mmCIF file with all atom_site columns, C-alpha atoms in Angstrom:
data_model
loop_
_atom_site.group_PDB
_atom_site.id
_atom_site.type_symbol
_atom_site.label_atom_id
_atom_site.label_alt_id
_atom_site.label_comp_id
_atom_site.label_asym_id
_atom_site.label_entity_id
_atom_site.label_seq_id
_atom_site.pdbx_PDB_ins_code
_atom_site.Cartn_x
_atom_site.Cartn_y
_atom_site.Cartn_z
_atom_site.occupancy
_atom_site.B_iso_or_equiv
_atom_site.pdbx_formal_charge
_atom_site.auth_seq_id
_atom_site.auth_comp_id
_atom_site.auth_asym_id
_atom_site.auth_atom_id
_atom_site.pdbx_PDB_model_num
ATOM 1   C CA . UNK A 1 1   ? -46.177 39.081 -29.486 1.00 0.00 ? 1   UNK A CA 1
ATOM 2   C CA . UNK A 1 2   ? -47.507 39.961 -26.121 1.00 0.00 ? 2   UNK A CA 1
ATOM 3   C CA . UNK A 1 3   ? -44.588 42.158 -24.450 1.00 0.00 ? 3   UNK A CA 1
ATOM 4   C CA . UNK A 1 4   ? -43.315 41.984 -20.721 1.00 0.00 ? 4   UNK A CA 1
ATOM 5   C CA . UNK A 1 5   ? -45.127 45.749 -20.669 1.00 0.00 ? 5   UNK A CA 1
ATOM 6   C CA . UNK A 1 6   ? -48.418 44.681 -21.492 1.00 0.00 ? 6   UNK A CA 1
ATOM 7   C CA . UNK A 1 7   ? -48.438 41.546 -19.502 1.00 0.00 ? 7   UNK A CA 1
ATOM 8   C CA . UNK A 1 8   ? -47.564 43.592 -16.758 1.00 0.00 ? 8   UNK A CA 1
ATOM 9   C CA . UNK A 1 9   ? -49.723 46.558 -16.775 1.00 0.00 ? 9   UNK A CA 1
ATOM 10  C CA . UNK A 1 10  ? -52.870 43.604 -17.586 1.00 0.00 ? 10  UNK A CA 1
ATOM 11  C CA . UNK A 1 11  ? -51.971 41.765 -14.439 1.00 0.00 ? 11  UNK A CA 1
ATOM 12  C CA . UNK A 1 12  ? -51.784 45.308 -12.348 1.00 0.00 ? 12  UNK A CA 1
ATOM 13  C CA . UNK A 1 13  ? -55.361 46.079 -14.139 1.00 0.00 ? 13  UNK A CA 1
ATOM 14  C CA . UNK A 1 14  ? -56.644 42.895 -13.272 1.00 0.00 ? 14  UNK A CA 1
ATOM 15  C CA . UNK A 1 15  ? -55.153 43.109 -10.028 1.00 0.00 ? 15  UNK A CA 1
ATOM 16  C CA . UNK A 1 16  ? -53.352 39.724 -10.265 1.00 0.00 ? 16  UNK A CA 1
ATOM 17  C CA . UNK A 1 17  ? -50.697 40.148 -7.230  1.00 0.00 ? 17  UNK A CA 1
ATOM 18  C CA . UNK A 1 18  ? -48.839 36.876 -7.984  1.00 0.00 ? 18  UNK A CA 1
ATOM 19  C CA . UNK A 1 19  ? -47.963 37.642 -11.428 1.00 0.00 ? 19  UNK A CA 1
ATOM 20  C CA . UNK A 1 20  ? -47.630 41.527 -10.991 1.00 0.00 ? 20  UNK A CA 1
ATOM 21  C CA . UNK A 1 21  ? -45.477 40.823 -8.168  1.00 0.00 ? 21  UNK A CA 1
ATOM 22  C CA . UNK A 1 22  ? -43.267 38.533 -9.822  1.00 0.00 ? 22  UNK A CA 1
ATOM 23  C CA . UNK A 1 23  ? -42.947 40.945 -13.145 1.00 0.00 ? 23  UNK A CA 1
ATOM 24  C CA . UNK A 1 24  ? -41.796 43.732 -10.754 1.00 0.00 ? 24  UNK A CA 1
ATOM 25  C CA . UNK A 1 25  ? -39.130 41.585 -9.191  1.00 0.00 ? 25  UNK A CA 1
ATOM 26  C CA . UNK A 1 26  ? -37.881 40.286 -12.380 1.00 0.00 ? 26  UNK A CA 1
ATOM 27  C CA . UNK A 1 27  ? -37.462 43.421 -13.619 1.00 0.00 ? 27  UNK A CA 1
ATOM 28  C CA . UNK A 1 28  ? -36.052 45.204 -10.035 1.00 0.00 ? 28  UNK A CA 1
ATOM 29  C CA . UNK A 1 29  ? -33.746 42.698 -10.470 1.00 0.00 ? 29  UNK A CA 1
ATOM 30  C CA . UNK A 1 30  ? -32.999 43.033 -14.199 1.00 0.00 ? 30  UNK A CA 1
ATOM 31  C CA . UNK A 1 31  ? -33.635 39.684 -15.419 1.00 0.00 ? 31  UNK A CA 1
ATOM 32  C CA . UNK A 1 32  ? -36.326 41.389 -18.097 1.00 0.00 ? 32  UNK A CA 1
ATOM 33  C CA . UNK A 1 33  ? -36.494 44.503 -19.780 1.00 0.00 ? 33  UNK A CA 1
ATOM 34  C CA . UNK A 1 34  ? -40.432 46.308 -20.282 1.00 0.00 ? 34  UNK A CA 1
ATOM 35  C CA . UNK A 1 35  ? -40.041 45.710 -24.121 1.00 0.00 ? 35  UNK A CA 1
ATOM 36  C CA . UNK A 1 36  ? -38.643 41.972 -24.201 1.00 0.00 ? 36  UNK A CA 1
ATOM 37  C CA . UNK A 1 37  ? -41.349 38.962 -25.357 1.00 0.00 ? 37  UNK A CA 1
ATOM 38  C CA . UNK A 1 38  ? -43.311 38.033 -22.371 1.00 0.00 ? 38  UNK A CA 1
ATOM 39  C CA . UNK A 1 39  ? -42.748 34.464 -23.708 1.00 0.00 ? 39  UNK A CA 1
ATOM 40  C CA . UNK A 1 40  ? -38.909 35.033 -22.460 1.00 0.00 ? 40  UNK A CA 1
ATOM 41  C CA . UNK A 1 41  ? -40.461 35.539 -18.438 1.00 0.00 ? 41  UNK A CA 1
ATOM 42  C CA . UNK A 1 42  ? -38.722 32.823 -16.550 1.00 0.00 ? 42  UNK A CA 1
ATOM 43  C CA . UNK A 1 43  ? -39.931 32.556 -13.078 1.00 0.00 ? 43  UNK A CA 1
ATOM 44  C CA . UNK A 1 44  ? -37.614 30.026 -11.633 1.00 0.00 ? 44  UNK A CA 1
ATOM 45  C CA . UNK A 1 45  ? -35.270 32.441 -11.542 1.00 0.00 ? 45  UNK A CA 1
ATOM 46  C CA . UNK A 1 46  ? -36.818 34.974 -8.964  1.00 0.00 ? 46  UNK A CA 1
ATOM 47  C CA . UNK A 1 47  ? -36.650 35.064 -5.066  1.00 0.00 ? 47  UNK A CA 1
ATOM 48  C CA . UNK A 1 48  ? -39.471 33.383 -3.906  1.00 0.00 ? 48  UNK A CA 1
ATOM 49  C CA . UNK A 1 49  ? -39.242 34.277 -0.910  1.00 0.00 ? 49  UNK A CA 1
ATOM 50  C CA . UNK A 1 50  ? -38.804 38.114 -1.862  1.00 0.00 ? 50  UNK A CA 1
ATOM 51  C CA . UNK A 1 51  ? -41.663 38.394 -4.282  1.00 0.00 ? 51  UNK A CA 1
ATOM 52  C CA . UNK A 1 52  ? -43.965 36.575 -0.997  1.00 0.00 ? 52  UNK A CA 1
ATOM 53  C CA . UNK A 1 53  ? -43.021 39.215 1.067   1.00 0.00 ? 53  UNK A CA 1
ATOM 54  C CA . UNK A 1 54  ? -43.746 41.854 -1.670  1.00 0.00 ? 54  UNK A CA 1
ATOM 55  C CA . UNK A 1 55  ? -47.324 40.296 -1.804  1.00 0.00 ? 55  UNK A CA 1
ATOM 56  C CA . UNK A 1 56  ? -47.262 40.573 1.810   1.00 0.00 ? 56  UNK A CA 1
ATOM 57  C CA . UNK A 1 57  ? -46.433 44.187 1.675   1.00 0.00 ? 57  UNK A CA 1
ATOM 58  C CA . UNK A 1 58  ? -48.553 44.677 -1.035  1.00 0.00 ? 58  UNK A CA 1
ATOM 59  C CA . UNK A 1 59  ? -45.800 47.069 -2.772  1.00 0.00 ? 59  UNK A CA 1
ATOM 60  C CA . UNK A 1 60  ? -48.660 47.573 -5.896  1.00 0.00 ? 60  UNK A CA 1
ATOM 61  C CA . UNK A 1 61  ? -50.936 48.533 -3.460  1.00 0.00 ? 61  UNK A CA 1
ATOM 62  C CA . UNK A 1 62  ? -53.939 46.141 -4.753  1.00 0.00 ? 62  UNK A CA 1
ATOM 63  C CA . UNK A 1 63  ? -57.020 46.603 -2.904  1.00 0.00 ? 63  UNK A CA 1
ATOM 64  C CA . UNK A 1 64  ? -58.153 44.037 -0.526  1.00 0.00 ? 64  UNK A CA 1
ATOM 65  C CA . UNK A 1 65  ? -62.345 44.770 -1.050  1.00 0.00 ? 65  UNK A CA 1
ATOM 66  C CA . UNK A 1 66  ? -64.251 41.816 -2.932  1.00 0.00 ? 66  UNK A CA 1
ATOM 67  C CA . UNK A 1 67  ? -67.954 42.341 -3.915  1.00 0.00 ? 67  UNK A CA 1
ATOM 68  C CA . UNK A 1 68  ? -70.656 39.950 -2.467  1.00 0.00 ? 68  UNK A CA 1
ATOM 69  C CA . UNK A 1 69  ? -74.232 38.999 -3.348  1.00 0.00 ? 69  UNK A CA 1
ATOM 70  C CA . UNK A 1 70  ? -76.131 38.563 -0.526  1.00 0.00 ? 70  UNK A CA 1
ATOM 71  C CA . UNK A 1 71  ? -80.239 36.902 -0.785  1.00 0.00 ? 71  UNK A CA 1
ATOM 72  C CA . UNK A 1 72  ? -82.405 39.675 0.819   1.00 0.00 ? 72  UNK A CA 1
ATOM 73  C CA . UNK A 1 73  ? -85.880 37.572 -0.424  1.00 0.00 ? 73  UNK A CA 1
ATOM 74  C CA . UNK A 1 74  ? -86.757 35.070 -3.575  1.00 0.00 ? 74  UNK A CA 1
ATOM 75  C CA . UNK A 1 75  ? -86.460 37.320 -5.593  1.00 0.00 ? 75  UNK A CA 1
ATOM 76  C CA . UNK A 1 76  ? -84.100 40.622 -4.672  1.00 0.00 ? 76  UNK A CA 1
ATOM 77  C CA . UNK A 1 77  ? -79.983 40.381 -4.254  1.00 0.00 ? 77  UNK A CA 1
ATOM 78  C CA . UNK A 1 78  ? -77.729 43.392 -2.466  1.00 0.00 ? 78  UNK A CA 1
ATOM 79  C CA . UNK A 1 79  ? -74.346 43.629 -3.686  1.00 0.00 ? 79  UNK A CA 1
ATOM 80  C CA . UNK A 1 80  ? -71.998 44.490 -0.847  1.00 0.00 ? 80  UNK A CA 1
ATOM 81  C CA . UNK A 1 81  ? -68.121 45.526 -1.176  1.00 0.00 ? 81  UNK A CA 1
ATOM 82  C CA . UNK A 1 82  ? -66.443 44.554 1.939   1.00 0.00 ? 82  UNK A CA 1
ATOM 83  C CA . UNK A 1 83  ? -62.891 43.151 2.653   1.00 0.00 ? 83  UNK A CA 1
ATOM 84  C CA . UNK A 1 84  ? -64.381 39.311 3.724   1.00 0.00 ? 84  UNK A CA 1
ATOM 85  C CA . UNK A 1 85  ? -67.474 37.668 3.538   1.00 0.00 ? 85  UNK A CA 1
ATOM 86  C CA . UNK A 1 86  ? -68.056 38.256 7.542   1.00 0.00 ? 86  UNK A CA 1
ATOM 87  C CA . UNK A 1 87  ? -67.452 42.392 6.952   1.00 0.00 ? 87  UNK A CA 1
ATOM 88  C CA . UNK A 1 88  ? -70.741 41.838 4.297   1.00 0.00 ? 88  UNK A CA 1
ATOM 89  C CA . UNK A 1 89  ? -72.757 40.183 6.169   1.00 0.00 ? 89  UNK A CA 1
ATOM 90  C CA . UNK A 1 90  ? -72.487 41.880 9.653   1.00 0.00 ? 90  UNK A CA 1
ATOM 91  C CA . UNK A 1 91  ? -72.613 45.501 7.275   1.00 0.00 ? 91  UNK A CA 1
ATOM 92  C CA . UNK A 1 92  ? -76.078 43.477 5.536   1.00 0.00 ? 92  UNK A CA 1
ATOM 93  C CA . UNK A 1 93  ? -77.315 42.335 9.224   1.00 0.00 ? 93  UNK A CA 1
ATOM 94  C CA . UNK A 1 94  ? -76.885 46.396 10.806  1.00 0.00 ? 94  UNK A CA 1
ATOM 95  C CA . UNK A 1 95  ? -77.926 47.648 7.375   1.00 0.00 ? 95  UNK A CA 1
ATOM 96  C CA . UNK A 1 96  ? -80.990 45.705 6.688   1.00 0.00 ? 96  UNK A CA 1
ATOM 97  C CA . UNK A 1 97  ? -81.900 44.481 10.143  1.00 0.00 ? 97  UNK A CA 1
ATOM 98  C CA . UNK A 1 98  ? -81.648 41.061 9.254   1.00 0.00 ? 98  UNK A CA 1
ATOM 99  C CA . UNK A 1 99  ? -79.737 38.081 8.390   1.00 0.00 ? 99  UNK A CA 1
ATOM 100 C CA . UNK A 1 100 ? -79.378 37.358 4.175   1.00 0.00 ? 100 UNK A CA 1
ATOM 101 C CA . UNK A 1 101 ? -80.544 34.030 3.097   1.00 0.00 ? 101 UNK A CA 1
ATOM 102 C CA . UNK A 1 102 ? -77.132 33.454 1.921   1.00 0.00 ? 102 UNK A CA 1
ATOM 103 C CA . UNK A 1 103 ? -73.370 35.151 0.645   1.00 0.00 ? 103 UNK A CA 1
ATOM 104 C CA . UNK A 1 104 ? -71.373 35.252 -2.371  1.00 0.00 ? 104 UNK A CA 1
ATOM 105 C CA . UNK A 1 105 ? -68.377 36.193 -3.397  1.00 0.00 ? 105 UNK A CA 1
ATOM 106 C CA . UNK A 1 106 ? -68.898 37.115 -7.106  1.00 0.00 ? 106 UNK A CA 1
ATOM 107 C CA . UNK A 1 107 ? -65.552 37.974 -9.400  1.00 0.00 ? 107 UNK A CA 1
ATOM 108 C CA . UNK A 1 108 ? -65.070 41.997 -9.794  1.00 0.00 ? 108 UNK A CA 1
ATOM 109 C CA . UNK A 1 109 ? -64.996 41.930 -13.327 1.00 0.00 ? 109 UNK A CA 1
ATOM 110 C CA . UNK A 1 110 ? -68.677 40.523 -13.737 1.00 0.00 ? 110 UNK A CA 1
ATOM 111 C CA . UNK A 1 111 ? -70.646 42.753 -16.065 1.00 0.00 ? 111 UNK A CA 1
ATOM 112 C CA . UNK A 1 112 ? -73.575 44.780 -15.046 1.00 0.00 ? 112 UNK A CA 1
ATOM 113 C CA . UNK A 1 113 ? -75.985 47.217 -16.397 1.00 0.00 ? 113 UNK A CA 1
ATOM 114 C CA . UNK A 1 114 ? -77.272 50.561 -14.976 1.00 0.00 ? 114 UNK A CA 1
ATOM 115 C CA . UNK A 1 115 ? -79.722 52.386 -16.177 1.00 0.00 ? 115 UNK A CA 1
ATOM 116 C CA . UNK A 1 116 ? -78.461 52.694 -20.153 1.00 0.00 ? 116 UNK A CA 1
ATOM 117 C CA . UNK A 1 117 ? -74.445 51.693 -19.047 1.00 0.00 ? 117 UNK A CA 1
ATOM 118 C CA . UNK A 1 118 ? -72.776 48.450 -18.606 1.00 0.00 ? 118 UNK A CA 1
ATOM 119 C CA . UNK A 1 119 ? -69.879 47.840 -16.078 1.00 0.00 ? 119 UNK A CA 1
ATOM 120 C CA . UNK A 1 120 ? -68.051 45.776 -13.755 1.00 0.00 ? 120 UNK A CA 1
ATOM 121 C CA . UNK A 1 121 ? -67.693 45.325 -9.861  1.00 0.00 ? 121 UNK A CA 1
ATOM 122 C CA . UNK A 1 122 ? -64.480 46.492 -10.900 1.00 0.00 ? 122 UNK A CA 1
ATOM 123 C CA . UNK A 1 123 ? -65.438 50.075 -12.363 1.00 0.00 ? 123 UNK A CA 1
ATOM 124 C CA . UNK A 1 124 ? -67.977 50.556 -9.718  1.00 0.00 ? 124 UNK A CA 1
ATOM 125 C CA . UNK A 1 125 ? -65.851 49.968 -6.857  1.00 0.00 ? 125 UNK A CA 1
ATOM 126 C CA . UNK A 1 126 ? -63.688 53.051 -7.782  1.00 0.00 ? 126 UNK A CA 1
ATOM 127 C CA . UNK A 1 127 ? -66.799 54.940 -7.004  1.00 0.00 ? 127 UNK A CA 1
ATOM 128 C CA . UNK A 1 128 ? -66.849 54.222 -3.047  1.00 0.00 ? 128 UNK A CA 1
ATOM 129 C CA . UNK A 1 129 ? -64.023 55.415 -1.212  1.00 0.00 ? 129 UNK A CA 1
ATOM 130 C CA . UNK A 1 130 ? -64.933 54.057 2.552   1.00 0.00 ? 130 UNK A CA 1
ATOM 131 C CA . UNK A 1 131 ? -66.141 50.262 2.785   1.00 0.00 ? 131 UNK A CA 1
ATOM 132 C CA . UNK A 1 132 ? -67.983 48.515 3.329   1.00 0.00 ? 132 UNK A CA 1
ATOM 133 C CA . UNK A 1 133 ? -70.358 50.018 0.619   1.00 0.00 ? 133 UNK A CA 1
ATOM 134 C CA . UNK A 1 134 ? -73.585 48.714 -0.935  1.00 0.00 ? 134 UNK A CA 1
ATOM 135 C CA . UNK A 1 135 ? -72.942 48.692 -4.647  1.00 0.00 ? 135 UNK A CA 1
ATOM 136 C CA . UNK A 1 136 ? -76.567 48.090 -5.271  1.00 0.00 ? 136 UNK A CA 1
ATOM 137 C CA . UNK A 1 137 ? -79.619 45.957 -5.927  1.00 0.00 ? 137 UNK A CA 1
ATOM 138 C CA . UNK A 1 138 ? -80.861 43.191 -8.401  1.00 0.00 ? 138 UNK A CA 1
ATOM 139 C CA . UNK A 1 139 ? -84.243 41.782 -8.418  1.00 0.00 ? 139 UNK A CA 1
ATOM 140 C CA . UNK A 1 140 ? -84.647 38.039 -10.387 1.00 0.00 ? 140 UNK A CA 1
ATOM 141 C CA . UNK A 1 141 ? -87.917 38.124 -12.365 1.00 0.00 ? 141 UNK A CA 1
#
């Protein structure tokens, strides 16, 4: 059994806004309790309208950057964090002096390895603090 706690705290970890959003309303509003099943959610009973504009307001404070893979040559990628596709390639174009082959978007919980570690986009991120940010290189063989 999967409780309204841990569905919750996933969905903030995975940064899934809908869901999180809705969990927090149903439970501002006192329709669930932390420790009830999270089989027993029932979303047709929330404000629709109020957990939008929560989304809108972004009361969990989820972060807007994405991480994009942009061609530098046949064989070498950059991985850019930026808010939109445009913010990585104009950062790519002043960074590199040139325009990349082609952009993107890849999911922030793709694994990578560095050096001896593996991570995510997701880990990595929490490591820049002004974007956009190169997050680094990889080169196909």
């Amino acid at each position: 059994m999967t409780t309204v706690r841990e569905l919750y705290e996933e969905s903030i970890r995975t940064e899934q806004r809908a869901l999180a959003h809705y969990i927090l309303h149903l439970l501002q509003e006192g329709q669930v309790s932390l420790d009830d099943d999270a089989d027993t959610l029932d979303f047709t009973q929330a404000n629709h309208e109020k957990v939008a504009q929560m989304i809108v307001q972004n009361q969990l404070g989820f972060s807007d950057i994405k991480v994009f893979s942009l061609k530098y040559d046949d064989k070498l990628f950059a991985f850019v964090f930026a808010a939109s596709q445009e913010e990585a390639i104009e950062f790519f174009q002043k960074t590199f002096k040139r325009n990349p082959y082609n952009c993107h978007e890849y999911p922030l919980d793709f694994p990578m390895s560095r050096g001896q570690e593996f991570l995510t986009f997701r880990d990595m991120r929490k490591e820049h603090s002004h974007f956009p940010a190169l997050a680094g290189f990889y080169e196909r063989r």
